[in-house]
PDB file of C-alpha atoms in Angstrom:
ATOM      1  CA  ALA A 336     114.566 183.361 115.511  1.00 56.00           C
ATOM      2  CA  ALA A 337     111.569 181.219 116.358  1.00 61.00           C
ATOM      3  CA  ARG A 338     109.053 180.894 113.545  1.00 72.00           C
ATOM      4  CA  GLU A 339     105.350 180.605 114.151  1.00 72.00           C
ATOM      5  CA  LYS A 340     103.890 177.419 112.643  1.00 80.00           C
ATOM      6  CA  PRO A 341     100.574 178.161 110.869  1.00 84.00           C
ATOM      7  CA  ALA A 342      97.339 176.505 111.924  1.00 91.00           C
ATOM      8  CA  GLU A 343      94.972 174.835 109.449  1.00 93.00           C
ATOM      9  CA  GLY A 344      91.189 174.605 109.356  1.00 94.00           C
ATOM     10  CA  GLU A 345      88.214 173.920 107.121  1.00 95.00           C
ATOM     11  CA  VAL A 346      85.991 176.779 105.972  1.00 96.00           C
ATOM     12  CA  LEU A 347      82.428 176.216 107.215  1.00 95.00           C
ATOM     13  CA  ALA A 348      80.962 179.598 106.207  1.00 94.00           C
ATOM     14  CA  VAL A 349      81.995 182.740 104.333  1.00 94.00           C
ATOM     15  CA  GLY A 350      80.718 186.263 104.865  1.00 92.00           C
ATOM     16  CA  PRO A 351      79.819 188.735 102.094  1.00 91.00           C
ATOM     17  CA  GLY A 352      83.198 190.517 102.146  1.00 90.00           C
ATOM     18  CA  LYS A 353      84.454 193.849 103.433  1.00 90.00           C
ATOM     19  CA  MET A 354      82.489 196.957 102.446  1.00 93.00           C
ATOM     20  CA  LEU A 355      84.756 199.400 100.619  1.00 93.00           C
ATOM     21  CA  GLU A 356      84.470 203.193 100.875  1.00 95.00           C
ATOM     22  CA  CYS A 357      83.089 203.340  97.326  1.00 96.00           C
ATOM     23  CA  GLY A 358      80.100 201.210  98.414  1.00 93.00           C
ATOM     24  CA  ARG A 359      81.177 197.968  96.725  1.00 95.00           C
ATOM     25  CA  ARG A 360      82.196 194.746  98.467  1.00 94.00           C
ATOM     26  CA  ASP A 361      85.762 193.420  98.344  1.00 91.00           C
ATOM     27  CA  PRO A 362      85.449 189.933  96.776  1.00 89.00           C
ATOM     28  CA  ILE A 363      86.548 186.932  98.867  1.00 91.00           C
ATOM     29  CA  ASP A 364      88.458 184.080  97.224  1.00 92.00           C
ATOM     30  CA  VAL A 365      87.567 181.449  99.840  1.00 95.00           C
ATOM     31  CA  GLN A 366      84.786 178.897  99.490  1.00 94.00           C
ATOM     32  CA  VAL A 367      83.028 176.594 101.939  1.00 95.00           C
ATOM     33  CA  GLY A 368      84.985 173.339 102.113  1.00 95.00           C
ATOM     34  CA  ASP A 369      88.392 174.911 101.391  1.00 96.00           C
ATOM     35  CA  ARG A 370      91.260 174.196 103.799  1.00 96.00           C
ATOM     36  CA  VAL A 371      92.956 177.416 104.920  1.00 96.00           C
ATOM     37  CA  PHE A 372      96.177 178.217 106.754  1.00 95.00           C
ATOM     38  CA  PHE A 373      96.336 181.117 109.211  1.00 94.00           C
ATOM     39  CA  GLY A 374      98.558 182.406 111.997  1.00 90.00           C
ATOM     40  CA  LYS A 375      98.534 180.432 115.225  1.00 87.00           C
ATOM     41  CA  TYR A 376      97.132 183.357 117.220  1.00 88.00           C
ATOM     42  CA  SER A 377      94.656 184.595 114.578  1.00 91.00           C
ATOM     43  CA  GLY A 378      90.907 184.754 114.993  1.00 93.00           C
ATOM     44  CA  SER A 379      88.417 184.593 117.839  1.00 95.00           C
ATOM     45  CA  GLU A 380      87.209 181.364 119.413  1.00 95.00           C
ATOM     46  CA  VAL A 381      83.429 181.096 119.730  1.00 95.00           C
ATOM     47  CA  THR A 382      81.291 178.232 121.090  1.00 96.00           C
ATOM     48  CA  ILE A 383      78.088 177.576 119.126  1.00 93.00           C
ATOM     49  CA  ASP A 384      75.734 174.779 120.198  1.00 96.00           C
ATOM     50  CA  GLY A 385      78.517 173.220 122.270  1.00 96.00           C
ATOM     51  CA  GLU A 386      81.043 173.190 119.389  1.00 94.00           C
ATOM     52  CA  GLU A 387      84.101 175.431 119.304  1.00 94.00           C
ATOM     53  CA  HIS A 388      84.649 177.441 116.125  1.00 95.00           C
ATOM     54  CA  LEU A 389      87.295 179.952 115.117  1.00 95.00           C
ATOM     55  CA  PHE A 390      86.302 183.144 113.332  1.00 95.00           C
ATOM     56  CA  VAL A 391      89.220 184.308 111.166  1.00 94.00           C
ATOM     57  CA  ARG A 392      89.408 187.524 109.143  1.00 92.00           C
ATOM     58  CA  TYR A 393      90.129 187.093 105.439  1.00 91.00           C
ATOM     59  CA  GLY A 394      93.282 189.173 105.838  1.00 90.00           C
ATOM     60  CA  ASP A 395      94.639 186.671 108.393  1.00 93.00           C
ATOM     61  CA  ILE A 396      94.504 183.761 105.910  1.00 94.00           C
ATOM     62  CA  ILE A 397      97.980 183.007 104.579  1.00 93.00           C
ATOM     63  CA  GLY A 398      97.148 180.101 102.268  1.00 93.00           C
ATOM     64  CA  ILE A 399      94.252 178.206 100.677  1.00 94.00           C
ATOM     65  CA  ARG A 400      94.097 174.541  99.666  1.00 91.00           C
ATOM     66  CA  ARG A 401      91.142 173.767  97.420  1.00 85.00           C
ATOM     67  CA  SER A 402      89.148 170.592  98.049  1.00 67.00           C
TER      68      SER A 402
END
């Protein structure tokens, strides 16, 4: 079976986390500057000021490498 090779990128920004039903936020263990690995087809490509960025959900991150 063919295996999908993960993509890698640098975290430029982090949101506040997912709002849980109880009203609290689910903490995120990713920081700006971290290198993350995610599925090849994860996220949404967005162009901001002429630069392409990829928005990836926290649940799509499969690994973190601290800087």
